[in-house]
Amino acid sequence: MSRLFSPLTLRSVTFRNRTMVAPMCQYSSQHGLANEWHLVHLGRFALGGFGLVMVEATGVSPEGRISYGDMGLWEEAHIAPLARIAKFLKEQGAVPAIQLAHAGRKASTPIAWRGAFNETDDEKARYAFESWTPVAPSAHIHADKPGFTAPEALDASGIRKVIDDFASAAARAHRAGFDVAEIHGAHGYLLNQFLSPLANARSDHYGGSRENRMRLLLEVTEAVRAVWPADKPLFVRLSVTDGSPGGWSIEDSVVLAAELKARGVDLIDCSSGGFEGYALKPGPQYQVPLAAAVRKAGLPTAAVGLISDPQAAESILASGEADVIALARGALDDPNWAVHAHLALDPGEASYGLMPRQASARLRDRDRHMGIGGFAKGTSVPKG
Ligand SMILES: Cc1cc2nc3c(=O)[nH]c(=O)nc-3n(C[C@H](O)[C@H](O)[C@H](O)COP(=O)(O)O)c2cc1C
């Protein structure tokens, strides 16, 4: 059995394998509510054999959404439609997970595929259009580009609210039935803005030294861990490096990871970037060294970014660079990637068990006829 398809247990949650669907914004909610789109979009990854399926960046407050189409968990009404999704993912054998997020100064941006606020009045009414002034560590706009708005700097009570909002959203995520929560500390969003000198010019105890810049993420983590059940794992996604001159570095992340571990974080989901001037060159498995560096801080990591080859995924685990392999676009392209990767790494009868029972025997029989999936050509197939 490959490592990729051996189970992993964190706290009291066991993942059937080490594949994970990374969070992916769908910009398809109205008023922050999950709907049929999200159920089918996420459900197909559970049917496709992934060990963990993570719901997209979910706003802990309305002003923390990247766009008006983001998912939210800032009020009780958000729980029921998310609970339906968590239940389905679980019934299909995947661990239901959710990313809790605040976009900071990168909030209130246009829906990704529109590229601008070009909604007609009819569309504004239909899609529950909203725009607002974002908040941030400092009143510095993300970039002088269309789509970004100059933010207001958070004061002490605004910071307190951010911490409370993360904790309240985590408590709701538990009630919705999620077994993993991930704090979004990456991609140039609010918590990353506090970490990075590229966005944080504060002179209070949330700015200046690295210790001060880490403070908000650590306080959010403590508040979330306090309400998130002790038997459930907590992940943090980091931009392990901003990849921009003068920004947050890998070395900073190693220090931060140890602090997060001390506060009950179980895994760091290792991404990068989110600010202007990003200079890493995307290519196959390009972020794996980031996961490997953070893993040296002594806690499990997920590697993500242009991973699609099952053998490559297996060697990342075998060489001790990461503990979990996350896919985003690869999963959109092939929602059955986990099933296919299992057959590629562990050909034969047993791998068919990762498919839903409605499909497994039929596909196994087809593959026996075809002489694929580890079966010799012409293997006899019982009728039925
Ligand atoms: C459609 C789409 C939406 C995304 N939304 C999120 C998100 O909500 N939260 C997040 O942390 N990353 C988000 N990402 C980044 C992915 O989680 C992932 O880190 C990135 O796409 C690299 O992995 P890949 O090469 O397997 O796609 C998104 C990526 C895509 C393609």
Coordinates of C-alpha atoms and ligand atoms in Angstrom, one line a residue:
M1 CA 0.0 0.0 0.0
S2 CA 1.3 3.4 -0.9
R3 CA 1.9 6.1 1.8
L4 CA -0.5 8.4 -0.1
F5 CA -3.3 5.9 0.5
S6 CA -2.5 4.9 4.0
P7 CA -4.7 6.5 6.7
L8 CA -3.6 9.5 8.8
T9 CA -4.9 10.2 12.3
L10 CA -4.7 13.7 13.8
R11 CA -6.2 14.0 17.3
S12 CA -9.3 11.7 17.0
V13 CA -10.0 12.2 13.4
T14 CA -8.7 9.6 10.9
F15 CA -8.4 10.5 7.2
R16 CA -8.9 7.5 5.0
N17 CA -5.9 8.7 2.9
R18 CA -3.5 11.6 2.7
T19 CA -5.1 13.4 -0.2
M20 CA -6.9 16.7 0.3
V21 CA -8.9 19.1 -1.8
A22 CA -7.5 22.6 -1.1
P23 CA -10.0 25.4 -0.4
M24 CA -11.4 27.1 -3.6
C25 CA -13.5 30.2 -3.6
Q26 CA -16.6 29.7 -5.8
Y27 CA -18.0 33.3 -5.6
S28 CA -21.4 31.6 -5.8
S29 CA -23.1 32.4 -2.5
Q30 CA -25.7 35.0 -1.8
H31 CA -25.6 36.6 1.6
G32 CA -22.9 34.1 2.5
L33 CA -25.1 31.1 2.2
A34 CA -24.0 27.7 0.8
N35 CA -26.3 26.3 -1.8
E36 CA -26.7 23.4 -4.3
W37 CA -23.7 24.5 -6.3
H38 CA -21.4 24.0 -3.2
L39 CA -23.0 20.7 -2.3
V40 CA -22.3 19.2 -5.8
H41 CA -19.0 20.9 -6.3
L42 CA -17.6 19.6 -3.0
G43 CA -19.6 16.4 -3.0
R44 CA -17.9 15.1 -6.2
F45 CA -14.5 15.3 -4.5
A46 CA -15.8 13.0 -1.7
L47 CA -17.2 10.6 -4.3
G48 CA -13.8 10.8 -6.0
G49 CA -12.0 9.4 -3.0
F50 CA -10.2 12.4 -1.4
G51 CA -9.4 12.0 2.3
L52 CA -10.3 15.5 3.2
V53 CA -12.4 18.0 1.4
M54 CA -12.2 21.7 2.4
V55 CA -14.8 24.3 2.0
E56 CA -13.6 27.5 0.4
A57 CA -12.4 30.6 2.3
T58 CA -15.5 31.4 4.4
G59 CA -15.9 34.9 5.7
V60 CA -16.0 35.2 9.5
S61 CA -17.7 38.6 9.0
P62 CA -19.4 40.2 6.1
E63 CA -16.6 42.8 5.7
G64 CA -14.1 39.9 5.7
R65 CA -15.3 38.5 2.4
I66 CA -13.2 38.7 -0.7
S67 CA -16.3 39.4 -2.6
Y68 CA -20.1 39.6 -2.1
G69 CA -20.3 36.0 -3.5
D70 CA -18.2 34.4 -0.8
M71 CA -19.4 31.8 1.7
G72 CA -19.9 33.1 5.2
L73 CA -20.3 31.8 8.8
W74 CA -21.0 35.0 10.6
E75 CA -24.6 34.2 11.6
E76 CA -26.7 31.2 12.6
A77 CA -28.5 31.1 9.3
H78 CA -25.3 29.9 7.6
I79 CA -25.1 26.7 9.6
A80 CA -27.9 24.6 8.1
P81 CA -26.8 24.6 4.4
L82 CA -23.2 24.0 5.4
A83 CA -24.3 21.2 7.8
R84 CA -25.9 19.5 4.8
I85 CA -22.6 19.6 2.9
A86 CA -20.6 18.4 5.9
K87 CA -23.0 15.5 6.4
F88 CA -22.7 14.4 2.8
L89 CA -18.9 14.6 2.7
K90 CA -18.8 12.5 5.9
E91 CA -21.2 9.9 4.6
Q92 CA -19.0 9.5 1.6
G93 CA -15.9 8.8 3.8
A94 CA -14.2 12.2 3.4
V95 CA -13.3 14.4 6.4
P96 CA -15.3 17.6 6.1
A97 CA -13.2 20.7 6.6
I98 CA -13.7 24.4 6.3
Q99 CA -11.4 27.4 5.9
L100 CA -12.2 30.4 8.1
A101 CA -11.1 33.6 6.5
H102 CA -10.9 37.4 6.6
A103 CA -9.7 39.2 3.5
G104 CA -8.7 42.5 5.2
R105 CA -7.7 45.0 2.5
K106 CA -8.3 42.5 -0.2
A107 CA -12.0 42.4 0.6
S108 CA -14.8 43.8 -1.5
T109 CA -13.1 43.0 -4.8
P110 CA -14.9 42.0 -8.0
I111 CA -16.1 38.4 -8.6
A112 CA -13.0 36.7 -10.1
W113 CA -14.4 35.8 -13.5
R114 CA -15.9 39.3 -14.0
G115 CA -12.7 41.2 -13.3
A116 CA -14.6 44.4 -12.5
F117 CA -17.8 45.7 -10.9
N118 CA -19.7 45.5 -14.1
E119 CA -23.0 44.0 -12.8
T120 CA -26.2 45.3 -14.3
D121 CA -28.9 46.4 -11.9
D122 CA -30.8 43.2 -12.6
E123 CA -27.7 41.1 -11.7
K124 CA -27.0 43.2 -8.6
A125 CA -30.5 42.3 -7.3
R126 CA -30.2 38.6 -8.4
Y127 CA -26.7 38.0 -6.9
A128 CA -27.1 40.2 -3.8
F129 CA -24.4 42.5 -4.9
E130 CA -22.6 44.4 -2.1
S131 CA -19.4 46.5 -1.9
W132 CA -17.9 48.1 1.2
T133 CA -14.8 49.7 2.7
P134 CA -12.3 47.0 3.8
V135 CA -10.3 47.0 7.0
A136 CA -6.6 46.3 7.3
P137 CA -3.6 46.6 9.7
S138 CA -2.8 50.0 8.1
A139 CA -4.6 52.3 5.8
H140 CA -2.6 51.2 2.7
I141 CA -4.3 49.9 -0.4
H142 CA -3.2 46.5 -1.6
A143 CA -2.3 47.7 -5.1
D144 CA -3.1 50.7 -7.2
K145 CA -5.1 48.6 -9.6
P146 CA -8.8 48.4 -10.4
G147 CA -10.8 46.3 -8.0
F148 CA -8.9 47.3 -4.8
T149 CA -10.3 49.9 -2.3
A150 CA -8.3 51.9 0.2
P151 CA -8.9 50.3 3.6
E152 CA -9.4 51.7 7.1
A153 CA -6.8 50.7 9.7
L154 CA -8.3 48.6 12.5
D155 CA -8.3 50.1 16.0
A156 CA -8.1 48.0 19.2
S157 CA -11.8 47.3 19.2
G158 CA -11.7 46.3 15.5
I159 CA -8.9 43.9 16.3
R160 CA -10.9 42.4 19.2
K161 CA -13.9 42.0 16.9
V162 CA -11.7 40.1 14.3
I163 CA -10.6 37.6 17.1
D164 CA -14.1 37.2 18.3
D165 CA -15.5 36.7 14.8
F166 CA -13.0 33.9 14.1
A167 CA -13.9 32.2 17.3
S168 CA -17.7 32.5 16.7
A169 CA -17.3 31.2 13.2
A170 CA -15.2 28.2 14.5
A171 CA -17.9 27.4 17.0
R172 CA -20.5 27.5 14.2
A173 CA -18.3 25.3 12.0
H174 CA -18.3 22.7 14.8
R175 CA -22.0 22.8 15.1
A176 CA -22.3 22.4 11.3
G177 CA -20.5 19.1 11.6
F178 CA -17.0 20.0 10.3
D179 CA -14.2 17.9 11.7
V180 CA -11.3 20.2 10.6
A181 CA -11.1 24.0 10.7
E182 CA -8.4 25.9 8.9
I183 CA -7.4 29.5 9.8
H184 CA -6.6 31.3 6.6
G185 CA -3.3 33.1 7.3
A186 CA -2.1 33.1 3.7
H187 CA -2.3 34.8 0.3
G188 CA -2.1 38.4 1.4
Y189 CA -5.4 38.4 3.3
L190 CA -5.9 40.0 6.7
L191 CA -3.8 37.7 9.0
N192 CA -1.1 37.6 6.4
Q193 CA -1.3 41.4 6.2
F194 CA -0.5 41.6 9.9
L195 CA 2.4 39.2 9.5
S196 CA 4.0 40.9 6.6
P197 CA 6.0 44.2 6.7
L198 CA 4.6 44.7 3.2
A199 CA 1.2 45.6 4.7
N200 CA 1.7 46.2 8.4
A201 CA 3.0 49.6 9.3
R202 CA 1.5 49.7 12.8
S203 CA 3.3 51.2 15.7
D204 CA 1.3 49.5 18.5
H205 CA 2.0 46.0 19.8
Y206 CA 0.5 44.4 16.6
G207 CA 3.2 46.0 14.4
G208 CA 6.9 46.5 14.2
S209 CA 8.9 43.4 15.4
R210 CA 8.2 39.9 14.1
E211 CA 6.8 39.0 17.5
N212 CA 4.3 41.9 17.3
R213 CA 3.3 41.1 13.7
M214 CA 2.6 37.4 14.7
R215 CA 0.4 38.5 17.6
L216 CA -2.9 38.7 15.8
L217 CA -2.7 35.3 14.2
L218 CA -1.6 33.8 17.5
E219 CA -4.4 35.4 19.4
V220 CA -6.9 34.3 16.7
T221 CA -5.5 30.7 17.0
E222 CA -5.8 30.8 20.8
A223 CA -9.4 32.0 20.6
V224 CA -10.3 29.4 17.9
R225 CA -8.6 26.6 19.7
A226 CA -10.5 27.5 22.9
V227 CA -13.9 26.8 21.2
W228 CA -12.8 24.2 18.6
P229 CA -13.2 20.8 20.3
A230 CA -10.0 19.2 21.7
D231 CA -10.6 16.0 19.7
K232 CA -10.7 17.9 16.3
P233 CA -7.6 19.0 14.4
L234 CA -6.9 22.6 13.6
F235 CA -5.0 23.7 10.5
V236 CA -3.4 27.0 9.6
R237 CA -2.7 28.0 6.0
L238 CA 0.4 30.2 5.7
S239 CA 2.1 31.9 2.8
V240 CA 5.3 30.4 4.0
T241 CA 7.0 33.2 2.1
D242 CA 5.5 36.3 0.5
G243 CA 8.1 35.7 -2.2
S244 CA 8.6 39.5 -2.4
P245 CA 11.6 41.5 -1.3
G246 CA 11.2 42.8 2.2
G247 CA 8.3 40.5 3.0
W248 CA 7.6 37.5 5.3
S249 CA 10.2 34.8 4.8
I250 CA 10.5 31.0 5.2
E251 CA 12.7 31.6 8.3
D252 CA 9.8 33.7 9.8
S253 CA 7.4 30.8 9.1
V254 CA 9.5 28.3 10.9
V255 CA 9.5 30.4 14.0
L256 CA 5.7 31.0 13.6
A257 CA 5.0 27.3 13.1
A258 CA 6.6 26.4 16.4
E259 CA 4.4 29.1 18.1
L260 CA 1.3 27.8 16.4
K261 CA 2.1 24.2 17.4
A262 CA 2.4 25.4 21.0
R263 CA -1.1 26.7 20.7
G264 CA -2.6 23.5 19.5
V265 CA -2.3 23.7 15.7
D266 CA -2.0 20.3 14.2
L267 CA -0.9 21.0 10.6
I268 CA 0.4 23.8 8.5
D269 CA -1.0 24.0 5.0
C270 CA 2.0 25.5 3.1
S271 CA 1.3 28.0 0.3
S272 CA 3.0 31.3 -0.7
G273 CA 2.4 34.7 -2.0
G274 CA -0.4 37.2 -2.0
F275 CA 1.4 40.5 -2.4
E276 CA 2.6 42.5 -5.3
G277 CA 6.1 41.6 -6.6
Y278 CA 5.7 37.8 -6.0
A279 CA 8.8 36.2 -7.6
L280 CA 8.4 32.5 -7.1
K281 CA 8.2 30.6 -10.4
P282 CA 5.2 28.3 -10.5
G283 CA 6.1 24.8 -11.9
P284 CA 5.4 21.2 -10.9
Q285 CA 5.5 20.8 -7.1
Y286 CA 7.1 24.3 -6.7
Q287 CA 5.9 24.9 -3.2
V288 CA 7.0 21.5 -1.7
P289 CA 10.3 22.9 -0.3
L290 CA 8.1 25.3 1.7
A291 CA 6.2 22.4 3.3
A292 CA 9.5 20.6 3.9
A293 CA 11.1 23.7 5.6
V294 CA 8.1 24.2 7.9
R295 CA 7.9 20.4 8.8
K296 CA 11.3 20.8 10.4
A297 CA 9.5 22.9 13.0
G298 CA 8.1 19.6 14.2
L299 CA 4.5 19.6 13.0
P300 CA 2.8 18.0 10.0
T301 CA 2.4 19.9 6.8
A302 CA 0.3 19.8 3.6
A303 CA 2.1 20.5 0.3
V304 CA 0.1 22.2 -2.4
G305 CA 0.7 23.7 -5.8
L306 CA 0.8 22.1 -9.2
I307 CA 0.9 18.5 -7.8
S308 CA -0.8 16.2 -10.3
D309 CA 1.4 13.1 -10.8
P310 CA 0.6 10.4 -8.2
Q311 CA 4.2 9.1 -8.2
A312 CA 5.4 12.6 -7.4
A313 CA 2.8 12.9 -4.6
E314 CA 4.0 9.6 -3.2
S315 CA 7.7 10.6 -3.2
I316 CA 6.9 13.9 -1.4
L317 CA 5.4 11.8 1.4
A318 CA 8.1 9.2 1.3
S319 CA 10.9 11.7 1.5
G320 CA 9.4 13.3 4.5
E321 CA 8.7 16.7 2.9
A322 CA 5.0 16.7 3.8
D323 CA 2.2 14.6 5.4
V324 CA -0.7 15.5 3.2
I325 CA -1.0 16.3 -0.5
A326 CA -3.4 19.0 -1.5
L327 CA -4.9 19.7 -4.9
A328 CA -7.0 22.6 -6.1
R329 CA -7.0 22.9 -9.9
G330 CA -6.0 19.2 -10.3
A331 CA -9.2 18.3 -8.4
L332 CA -11.3 20.6 -10.6
D333 CA -9.9 18.9 -13.6
D334 CA -10.3 15.4 -12.3
P335 CA -12.7 15.2 -9.3
N336 CA -11.8 11.4 -9.2
W337 CA -8.1 12.1 -9.0
A338 CA -7.7 10.3 -5.7
V339 CA -9.4 7.1 -7.0
H340 CA -7.2 7.3 -10.2
A341 CA -4.1 7.9 -8.2
H342 CA -4.9 5.0 -5.9
L343 CA -5.2 2.7 -8.9
A344 CA -2.0 4.0 -10.3
L345 CA 0.0 3.5 -7.1
D346 CA -1.8 0.4 -5.7
P347 CA -3.3 -1.4 -8.7
G348 CA -5.7 -4.3 -8.0
E349 CA -8.9 -5.3 -6.4
A350 CA -8.6 -3.3 -3.1
S351 CA -8.3 0.1 -4.7
Y352 CA -11.8 -0.1 -6.1
G353 CA -13.0 0.1 -2.5
L354 CA -12.3 3.9 -2.6
M355 CA -15.1 4.4 -5.1
P356 CA -18.7 4.7 -4.0
R357 CA -20.3 1.3 -3.7
Q358 CA -22.7 2.4 -6.5
A359 CA -19.8 2.3 -8.9
S360 CA -17.0 0.2 -7.5
A361 CA -18.0 -3.4 -8.6
R362 CA -19.1 -2.2 -12.0
L363 CA -15.9 -0.4 -12.7
R364 CA -13.8 -3.2 -11.4
D365 CA -15.6 -5.6 -13.8
R366 CA -15.1 -3.2 -16.7
D367 CA -11.4 -3.0 -15.9
R368 CA -11.1 -6.8 -15.6
H369 CA -12.5 -7.1 -19.1
M370 CA -10.2 -4.4 -20.4
G371 CA -7.1 -5.8 -18.6
I372 CA -6.4 -2.5 -16.8
G373 CA -6.3 -1.4 -13.1
G374 CA -3.9 -4.2 -12.2
F375 CA -6.0 -7.0 -13.9
A376 CA -4.6 -9.4 -16.5
K377 CA -6.5 -9.1 -19.8
G378 CA -9.4 -11.5 -20.1
T379 CA -9.9 -12.1 -16.3
S380 CA -13.3 -13.8 -16.1
V381 CA -16.1 -11.6 -14.7
P382 CA -19.0 -13.1 -12.8
K383 CA -22.4 -11.9 -14.3
G384 CA -24.7 -10.0 -12.0
Ligands
LIG1 C1 -10.7 28.4 -8.1 C2 -9.7 28.6 -7.0 C3 -10.1 29.2 -5.8 C4 -9.2 29.3 -4.8 N1 -9.7 29.7 -3.5 C5 -8.9 29.6 -2.4 C6 -9.4 29.8 -1.1 O1 -10.6 30.0 -0.9 N2 -8.6 29.7 -0.1 C7 -7.2 29.5 -0.3 O2 -6.5 29.4 0.7 N3 -6.7 29.3 -1.5 C8 -7.5 29.3 -2.6 N4 -7.1 28.9 -3.8 C9 -5.7 28.4 -3.9 C10 -5.7 26.9 -3.9 O3 -6.2 26.4 -2.6 C11 -4.3 26.3 -4.1 O4 -3.4 26.7 -3.0 C12 -3.6 26.8 -5.4 O5 -4.6 26.8 -6.5 C13 -2.4 25.9 -5.8 O6 -2.8 24.6 -5.9 P1 -3.1 23.9 -7.4 O7 -1.9 24.1 -8.2 O8 -3.4 22.4 -7.0 O9 -4.3 24.5 -8.0 C14 -7.9 28.9 -4.9 C15 -7.5 28.3 -6.1 C16 -8.4 28.2 -7.2 C17 -7.9 27.5 -8.5

